[in-house]
Coordinates of C-alpha atoms in Angstrom, one line a residue:
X1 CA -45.1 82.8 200.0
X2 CA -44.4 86.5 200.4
X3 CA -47.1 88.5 199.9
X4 CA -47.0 90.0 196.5
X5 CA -46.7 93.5 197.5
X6 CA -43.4 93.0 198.4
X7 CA -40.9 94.8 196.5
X8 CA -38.4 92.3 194.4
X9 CA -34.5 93.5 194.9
X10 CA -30.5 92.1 193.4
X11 CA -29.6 90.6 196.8
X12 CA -26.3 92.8 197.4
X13 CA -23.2 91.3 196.1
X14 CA -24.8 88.4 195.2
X15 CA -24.1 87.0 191.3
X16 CA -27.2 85.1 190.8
X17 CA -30.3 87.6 189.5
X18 CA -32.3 84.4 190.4
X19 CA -32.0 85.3 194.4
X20 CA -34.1 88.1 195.6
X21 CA -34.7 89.8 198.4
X22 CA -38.0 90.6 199.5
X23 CA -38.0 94.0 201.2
X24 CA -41.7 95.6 202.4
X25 CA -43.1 98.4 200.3
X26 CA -43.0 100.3 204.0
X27 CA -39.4 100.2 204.6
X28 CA -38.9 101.9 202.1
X29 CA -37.7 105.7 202.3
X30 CA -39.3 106.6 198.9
X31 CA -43.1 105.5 199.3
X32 CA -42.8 107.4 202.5
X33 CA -41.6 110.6 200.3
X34 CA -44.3 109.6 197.8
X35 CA -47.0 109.4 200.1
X36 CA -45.7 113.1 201.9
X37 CA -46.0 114.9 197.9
X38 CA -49.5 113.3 197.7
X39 CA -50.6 114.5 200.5
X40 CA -49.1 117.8 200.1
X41 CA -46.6 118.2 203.2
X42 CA -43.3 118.0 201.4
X43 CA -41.5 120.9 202.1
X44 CA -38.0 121.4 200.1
X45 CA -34.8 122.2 202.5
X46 CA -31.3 123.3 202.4
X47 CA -29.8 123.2 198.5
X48 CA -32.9 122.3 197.3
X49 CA -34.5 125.1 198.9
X50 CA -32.4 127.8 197.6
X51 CA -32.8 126.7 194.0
X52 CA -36.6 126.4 194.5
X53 CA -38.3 129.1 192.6
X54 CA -40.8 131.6 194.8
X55 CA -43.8 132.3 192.9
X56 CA -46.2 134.8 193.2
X57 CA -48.8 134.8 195.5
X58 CA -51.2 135.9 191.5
X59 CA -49.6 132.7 189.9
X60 CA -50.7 130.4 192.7
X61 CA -53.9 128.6 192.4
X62 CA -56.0 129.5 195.9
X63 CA -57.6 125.6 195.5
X64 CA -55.2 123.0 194.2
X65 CA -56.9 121.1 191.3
X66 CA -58.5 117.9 192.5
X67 CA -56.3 114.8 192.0
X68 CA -57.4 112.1 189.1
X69 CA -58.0 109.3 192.0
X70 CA -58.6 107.3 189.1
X71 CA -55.1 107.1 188.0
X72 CA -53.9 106.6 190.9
X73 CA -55.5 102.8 192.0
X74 CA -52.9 100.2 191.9
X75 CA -54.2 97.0 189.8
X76 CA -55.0 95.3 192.9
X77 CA -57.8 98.0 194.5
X78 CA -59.1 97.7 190.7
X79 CA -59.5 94.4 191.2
X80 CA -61.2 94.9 194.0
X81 CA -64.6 96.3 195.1
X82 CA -63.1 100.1 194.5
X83 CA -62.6 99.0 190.7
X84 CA -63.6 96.4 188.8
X85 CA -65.2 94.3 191.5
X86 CA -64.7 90.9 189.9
X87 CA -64.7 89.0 193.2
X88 CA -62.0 87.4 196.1
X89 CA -61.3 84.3 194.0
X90 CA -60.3 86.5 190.6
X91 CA -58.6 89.1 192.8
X92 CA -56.4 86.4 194.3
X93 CA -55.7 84.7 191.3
X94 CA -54.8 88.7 189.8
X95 CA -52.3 89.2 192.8
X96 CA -50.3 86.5 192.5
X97 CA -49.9 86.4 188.7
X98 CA -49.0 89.8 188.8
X99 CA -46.0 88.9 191.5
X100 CA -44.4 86.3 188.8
X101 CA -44.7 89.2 186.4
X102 CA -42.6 91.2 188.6
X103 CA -40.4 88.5 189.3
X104 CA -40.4 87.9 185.4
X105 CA -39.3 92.0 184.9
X106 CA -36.4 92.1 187.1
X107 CA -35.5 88.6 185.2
X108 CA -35.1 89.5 181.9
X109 CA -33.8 93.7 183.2
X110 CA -30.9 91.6 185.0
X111 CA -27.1 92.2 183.5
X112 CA -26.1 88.7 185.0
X113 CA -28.6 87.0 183.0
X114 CA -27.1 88.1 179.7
X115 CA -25.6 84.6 179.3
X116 CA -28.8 82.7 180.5
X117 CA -30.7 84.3 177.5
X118 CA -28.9 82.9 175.0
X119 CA -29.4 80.1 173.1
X120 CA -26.5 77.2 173.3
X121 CA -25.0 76.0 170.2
X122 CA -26.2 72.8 169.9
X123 CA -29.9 73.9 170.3
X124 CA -30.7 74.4 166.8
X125 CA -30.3 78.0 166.9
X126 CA -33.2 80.9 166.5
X127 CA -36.4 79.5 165.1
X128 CA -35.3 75.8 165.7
X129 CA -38.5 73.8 166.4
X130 CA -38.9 70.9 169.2
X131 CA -40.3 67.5 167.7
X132 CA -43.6 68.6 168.5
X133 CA -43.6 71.3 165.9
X134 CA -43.2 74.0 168.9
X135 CA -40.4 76.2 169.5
X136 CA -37.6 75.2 171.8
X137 CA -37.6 76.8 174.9
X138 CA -34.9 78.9 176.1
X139 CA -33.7 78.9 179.2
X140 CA -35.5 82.8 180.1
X141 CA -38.6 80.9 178.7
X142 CA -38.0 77.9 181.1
X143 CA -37.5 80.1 184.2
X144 CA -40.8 82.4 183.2
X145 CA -42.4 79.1 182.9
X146 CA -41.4 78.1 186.4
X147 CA -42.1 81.1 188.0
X148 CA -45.8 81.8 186.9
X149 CA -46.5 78.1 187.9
X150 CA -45.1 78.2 191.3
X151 CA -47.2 81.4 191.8
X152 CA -50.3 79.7 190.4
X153 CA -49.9 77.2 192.6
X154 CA -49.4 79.6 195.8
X155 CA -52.9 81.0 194.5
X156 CA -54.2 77.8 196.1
X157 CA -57.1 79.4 192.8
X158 CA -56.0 77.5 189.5
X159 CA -56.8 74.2 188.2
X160 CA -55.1 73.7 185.3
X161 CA -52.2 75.8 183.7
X162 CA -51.5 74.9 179.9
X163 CA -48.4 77.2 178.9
X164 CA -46.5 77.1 175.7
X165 CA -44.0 75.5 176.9
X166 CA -45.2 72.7 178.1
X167 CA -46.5 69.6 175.5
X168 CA -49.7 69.1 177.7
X169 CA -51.2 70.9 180.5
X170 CA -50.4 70.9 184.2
X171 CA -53.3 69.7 186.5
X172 CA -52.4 71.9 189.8
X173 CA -55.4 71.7 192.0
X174 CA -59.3 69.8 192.2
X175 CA -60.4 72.7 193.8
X176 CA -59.4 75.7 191.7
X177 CA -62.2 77.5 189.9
X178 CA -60.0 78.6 186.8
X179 CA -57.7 77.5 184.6
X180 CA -55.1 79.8 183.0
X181 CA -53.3 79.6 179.4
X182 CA -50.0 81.7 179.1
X183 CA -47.1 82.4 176.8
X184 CA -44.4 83.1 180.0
X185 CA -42.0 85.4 177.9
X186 CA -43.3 86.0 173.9
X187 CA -40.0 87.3 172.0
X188 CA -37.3 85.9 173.8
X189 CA -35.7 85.4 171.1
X190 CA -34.4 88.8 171.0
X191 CA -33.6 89.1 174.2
X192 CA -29.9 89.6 173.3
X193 CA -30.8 92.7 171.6
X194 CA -32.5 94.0 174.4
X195 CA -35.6 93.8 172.5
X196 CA -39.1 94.5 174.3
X197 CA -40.6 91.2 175.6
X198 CA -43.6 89.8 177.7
X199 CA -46.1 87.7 178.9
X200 CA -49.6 86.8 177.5
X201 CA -52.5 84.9 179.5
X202 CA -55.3 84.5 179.5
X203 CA -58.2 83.2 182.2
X204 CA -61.1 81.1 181.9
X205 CA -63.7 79.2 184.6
X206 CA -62.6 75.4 185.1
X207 CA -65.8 73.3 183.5
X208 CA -67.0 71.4 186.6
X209 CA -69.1 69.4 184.2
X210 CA -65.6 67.6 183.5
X211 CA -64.6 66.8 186.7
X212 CA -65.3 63.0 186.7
X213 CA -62.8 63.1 183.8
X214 CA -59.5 61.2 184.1
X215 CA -57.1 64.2 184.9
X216 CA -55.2 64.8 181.5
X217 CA -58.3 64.5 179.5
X218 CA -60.2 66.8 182.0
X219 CA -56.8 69.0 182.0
X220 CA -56.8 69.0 177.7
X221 CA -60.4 69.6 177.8
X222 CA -60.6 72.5 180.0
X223 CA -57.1 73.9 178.6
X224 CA -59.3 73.9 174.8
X225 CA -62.0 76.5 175.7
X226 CA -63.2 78.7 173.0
X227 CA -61.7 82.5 173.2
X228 CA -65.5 83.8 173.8
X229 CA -65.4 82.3 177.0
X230 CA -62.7 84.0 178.9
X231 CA -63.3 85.9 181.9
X232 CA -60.2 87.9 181.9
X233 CA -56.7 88.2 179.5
X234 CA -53.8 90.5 179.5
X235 CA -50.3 91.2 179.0
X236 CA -47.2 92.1 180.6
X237 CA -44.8 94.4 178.1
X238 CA -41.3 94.1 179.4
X239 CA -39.3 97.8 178.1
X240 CA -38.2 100.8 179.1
X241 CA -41.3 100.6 181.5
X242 CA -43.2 97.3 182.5
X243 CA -47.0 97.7 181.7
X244 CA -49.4 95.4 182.6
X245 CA -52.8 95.5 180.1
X246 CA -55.8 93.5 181.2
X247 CA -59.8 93.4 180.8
X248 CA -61.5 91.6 183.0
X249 CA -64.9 92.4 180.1
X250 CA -65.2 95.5 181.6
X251 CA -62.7 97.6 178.7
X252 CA -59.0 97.3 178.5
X253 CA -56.9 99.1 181.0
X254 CA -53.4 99.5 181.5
X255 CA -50.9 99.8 184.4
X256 CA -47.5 100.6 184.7
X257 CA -45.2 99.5 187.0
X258 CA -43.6 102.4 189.8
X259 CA -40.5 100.5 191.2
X260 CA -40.8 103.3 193.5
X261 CA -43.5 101.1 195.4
X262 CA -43.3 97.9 193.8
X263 CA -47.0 98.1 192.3
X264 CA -48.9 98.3 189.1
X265 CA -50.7 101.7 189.1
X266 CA -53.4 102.7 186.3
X267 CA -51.8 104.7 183.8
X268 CA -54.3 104.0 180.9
X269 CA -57.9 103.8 182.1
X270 CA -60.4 102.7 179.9
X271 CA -58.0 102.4 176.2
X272 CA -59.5 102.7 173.0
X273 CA -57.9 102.3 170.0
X274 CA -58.5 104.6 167.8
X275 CA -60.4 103.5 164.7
X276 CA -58.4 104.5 162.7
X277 CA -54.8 104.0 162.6
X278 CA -51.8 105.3 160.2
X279 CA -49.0 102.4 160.9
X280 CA -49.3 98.2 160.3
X281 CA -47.4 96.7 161.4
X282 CA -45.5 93.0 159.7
X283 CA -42.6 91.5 158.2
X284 CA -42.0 93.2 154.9
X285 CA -39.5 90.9 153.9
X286 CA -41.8 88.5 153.2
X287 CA -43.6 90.8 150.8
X288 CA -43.1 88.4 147.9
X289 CA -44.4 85.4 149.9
X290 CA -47.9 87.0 150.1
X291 CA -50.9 86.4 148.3
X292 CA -52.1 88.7 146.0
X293 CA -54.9 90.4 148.4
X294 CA -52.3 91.3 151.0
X295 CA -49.9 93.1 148.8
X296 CA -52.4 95.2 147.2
X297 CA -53.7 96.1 150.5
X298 CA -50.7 97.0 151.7
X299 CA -49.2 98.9 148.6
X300 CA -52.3 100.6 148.4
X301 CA -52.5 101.9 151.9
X302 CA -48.8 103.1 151.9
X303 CA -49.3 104.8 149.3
X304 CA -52.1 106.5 150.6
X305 CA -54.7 105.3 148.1
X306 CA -56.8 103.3 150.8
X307 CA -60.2 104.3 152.2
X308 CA -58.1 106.5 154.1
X309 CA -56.3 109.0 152.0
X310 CA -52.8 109.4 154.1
X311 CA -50.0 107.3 153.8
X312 CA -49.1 104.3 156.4
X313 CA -46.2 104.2 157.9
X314 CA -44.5 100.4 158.6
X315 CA -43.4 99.9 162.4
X316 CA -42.3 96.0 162.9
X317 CA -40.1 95.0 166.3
X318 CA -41.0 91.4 165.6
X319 CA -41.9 91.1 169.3
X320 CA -45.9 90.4 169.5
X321 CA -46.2 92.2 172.8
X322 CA -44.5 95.1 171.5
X323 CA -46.2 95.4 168.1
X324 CA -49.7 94.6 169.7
X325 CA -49.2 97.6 172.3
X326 CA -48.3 100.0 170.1
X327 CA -51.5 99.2 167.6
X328 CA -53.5 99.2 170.6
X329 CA -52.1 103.2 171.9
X330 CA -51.3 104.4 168.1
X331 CA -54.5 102.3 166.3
X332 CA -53.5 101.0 163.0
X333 CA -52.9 96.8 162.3
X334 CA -50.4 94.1 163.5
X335 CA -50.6 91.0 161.5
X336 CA -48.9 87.8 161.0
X337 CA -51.0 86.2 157.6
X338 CA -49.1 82.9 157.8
X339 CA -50.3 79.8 159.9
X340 CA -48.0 80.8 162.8
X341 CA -49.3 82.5 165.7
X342 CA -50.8 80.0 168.5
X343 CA -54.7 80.5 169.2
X344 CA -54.4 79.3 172.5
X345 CA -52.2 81.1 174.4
X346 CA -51.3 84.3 171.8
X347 CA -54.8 84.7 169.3
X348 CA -57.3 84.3 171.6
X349 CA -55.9 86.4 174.8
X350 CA -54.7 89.5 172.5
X351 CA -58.5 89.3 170.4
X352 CA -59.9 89.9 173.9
X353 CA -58.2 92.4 175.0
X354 CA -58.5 94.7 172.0
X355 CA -62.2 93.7 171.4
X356 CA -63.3 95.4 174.3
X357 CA -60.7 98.5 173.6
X358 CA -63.0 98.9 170.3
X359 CA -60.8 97.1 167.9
X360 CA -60.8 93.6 166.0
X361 CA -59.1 90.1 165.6
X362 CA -59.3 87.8 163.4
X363 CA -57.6 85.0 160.9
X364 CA -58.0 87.3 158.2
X365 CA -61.6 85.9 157.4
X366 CA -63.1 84.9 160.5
X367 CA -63.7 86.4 164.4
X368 CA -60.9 85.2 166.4
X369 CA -62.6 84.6 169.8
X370 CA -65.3 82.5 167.6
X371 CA -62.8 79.2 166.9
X372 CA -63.0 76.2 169.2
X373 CA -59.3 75.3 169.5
X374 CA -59.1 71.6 168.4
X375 CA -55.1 71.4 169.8
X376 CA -53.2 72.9 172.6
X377 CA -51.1 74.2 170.0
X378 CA -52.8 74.9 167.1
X379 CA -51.7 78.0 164.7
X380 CA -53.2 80.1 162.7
X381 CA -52.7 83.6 160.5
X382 CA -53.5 86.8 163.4
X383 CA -54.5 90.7 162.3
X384 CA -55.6 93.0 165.3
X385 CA -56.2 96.5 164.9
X386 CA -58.5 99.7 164.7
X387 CA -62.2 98.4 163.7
X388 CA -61.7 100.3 160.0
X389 CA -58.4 99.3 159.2
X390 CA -59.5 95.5 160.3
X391 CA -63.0 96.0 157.6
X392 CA -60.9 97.6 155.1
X393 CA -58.2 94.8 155.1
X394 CA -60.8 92.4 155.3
X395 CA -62.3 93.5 152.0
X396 CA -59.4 91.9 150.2
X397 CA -60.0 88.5 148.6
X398 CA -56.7 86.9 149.9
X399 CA -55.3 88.0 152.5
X400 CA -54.1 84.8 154.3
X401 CA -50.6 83.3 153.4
X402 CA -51.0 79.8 152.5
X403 CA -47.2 78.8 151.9
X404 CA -44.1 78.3 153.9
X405 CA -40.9 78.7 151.5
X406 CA -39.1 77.4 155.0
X407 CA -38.2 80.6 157.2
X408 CA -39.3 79.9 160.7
X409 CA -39.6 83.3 162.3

């Protein structure tokens, strides 16, 4: 396998956004420009020259300001012993996920894959379920899929990969010391739309204790560990930029991708989210649909009449990834109160993540990262936010939507 710092490129001419080239991040003419600004040597010439302002020798700082090194580690040195330190096996594991990710962005930014991200006409359509009660896969979901297992795989550092879209786990290795749980590409159903999407995973440490099981129970077993367990999670937001958010228990931390280089670089050290928030964020339509608790929460809130006395705004893009970023920056609550949002592979990751950015998940009653998932798949009702939002919505009686009147999404 290439090594992951490689830079993904359209092979020229070529219809298929499914063949990349791999070109090295030092052949390329920009990262040698970028590294000449850091270290101060670029000097403009010619046109640009002449429309470079001259300034003053009083407007001029005599010592350039010292640069935030911080913000400028890629996600791999935080992984390693100039960041988070969280050792060669984790690191390697973090490198090659990260590469599928990539792979994953120039996937769904592709024009020729317009027609692979819809859903054929005999599928059932949007929201259509599979006979295990799952949604059918799409083919963007399918390739995702592929591509984050082959790269697990090359990480010669997973055991077991349970993914939404499979109906049981995949045993990959005896030797692997963790075993990964992902959602390849969350929202793809509005990928048409050109709707934000991403990826969700989350990492745990394979239970030796269960190695002298047969391999699917061993695989179901391991795949089933409870949320307060994990050793890393994150996200990949696929939009007008591609951010990668993970917390390896050491706070939440974001980096955003400069296709200038190919790499993740910290953008967003150490997020909190504020405790307070002004937006929520969930489908209004259903308003009527909701228990009683919820819809005084929210009328009261919007209307300013809440413990805190502004009025919310409502942001929904119906894309988890998208809704959960923006609560996590802007603070506030994203919520989904019916029996719909997978603990596995969705719940338990996202709970993580904004846990140690200061914030909350839960089912509405109960600490997310506290269930023991029973099923690969099981659902359940999801609100993440700013800690006060989270207690105040909390204080309602019902807040939990126990029916179904037969809408899917």
């Amino acid at each position: 396998m290439a090594s992951p710092a490689f830079l993904l490129y359209p092979t020229t001419g070529h219809p298929n956004p499914a063949s990349l080239s791999l070109v090295p991040p030092l052949a390329s003419p920009a990262i040698r420009s970028l590294r000449t600004l850091r270290h101060g040597l670029s000097i403009p010439s010619g046109r640009a020259m002449r429309r470079t302002p001259l300034l003053s020798p009083s407007v001029v700082p005599k010592t350039a300001p010292p640069p935030n090194c911080e913000r400028h580690l890629t996600l791999l040195e935080y992984v390693a012993k100039g960041g988070a330190d969280v050792g060669d096996d984790l690191a390697v594991l973090l490198t090659h996920l990260q590469y599928a990710c990539k792979r994953i962005a120039a996937l769904v930014a592709s024009p020729f894959n317009a027609d692979v991200g819809r859903i054929p006409e005999d599928s059932g359509g949007v929201g259509s379920l599979s006979s295990s009660g799952r949604d059918k896969p799409k083919p963007l979901d399918i390739l995702s899929n592929d591509m984050i297992l082959a790269s697990l795989r090359n990480s010669g550092k997973v055991a077991v990969m349970a993914s939404e879209e499979d109906d049981i786990p995949v045993w990959i290795s005896d030797h692997g010391p963790f075993v990964v749980v992902v959602d390849p590409l969350d929202g793809s159903r509005n990928i048409d739309a050109s709707i934000p999407t991403g990826t969700i995973f989350g990492i745990y440490n394979r239970l030796a204790e269960l190695d002298h099981l047969p391999v699917e129970e061993k695989a179901q077993l391991n795949s089933l560990q409870s949320g307060n367990r994990l050793v890393a999670a994150g996200y990949v937001l696929y939009s007008s930029a591609t951010i990668l958010c993970i917390s390896v228990g050491s706070g939440t931390h974001a980096f955003t991708l400069d296709h200038s280089t190919g790499e993740f670089v910290l953008t967003h050290p150490s997020i909190q989210v504020p405790p307070r928030g002004q937006i929520y964020s969930v489908n209004d339509a259903r308003y009527f649909d909701w228990p009683d608790g919820l819809r005084q929460y929210i009328d009261t809130v919007r209307q300013g009449k809440g413990q805190f006395p502004k009025k919310y705004s409502a942001r929904y893009i119906c894309s988890l990834v998208a809704d959960f970023h923006r609560t996590l920056v802007y603070g506030g609550v994203v919520m989904n109160p019916r029996d719909h949002l997978r603990l596995v592979y969705e719940a338990n990751p996202l709970s993580f993540l904004i846990e140690h950015a200061g914030g909350r998940g839960s089912d509405g009653k109960t600490r997310i990262l506290s269930f023991q998932p029973v099923e690969l798949h099981q659902r359940l009702p999801l609100f993440l936010g700013s800690i006060d939002d989270m207690n105040e919505l909390e204080s309602y009686d019902s807040i939990q939507q126990k029916i179904n009147p037969g809408y899917d999404v």
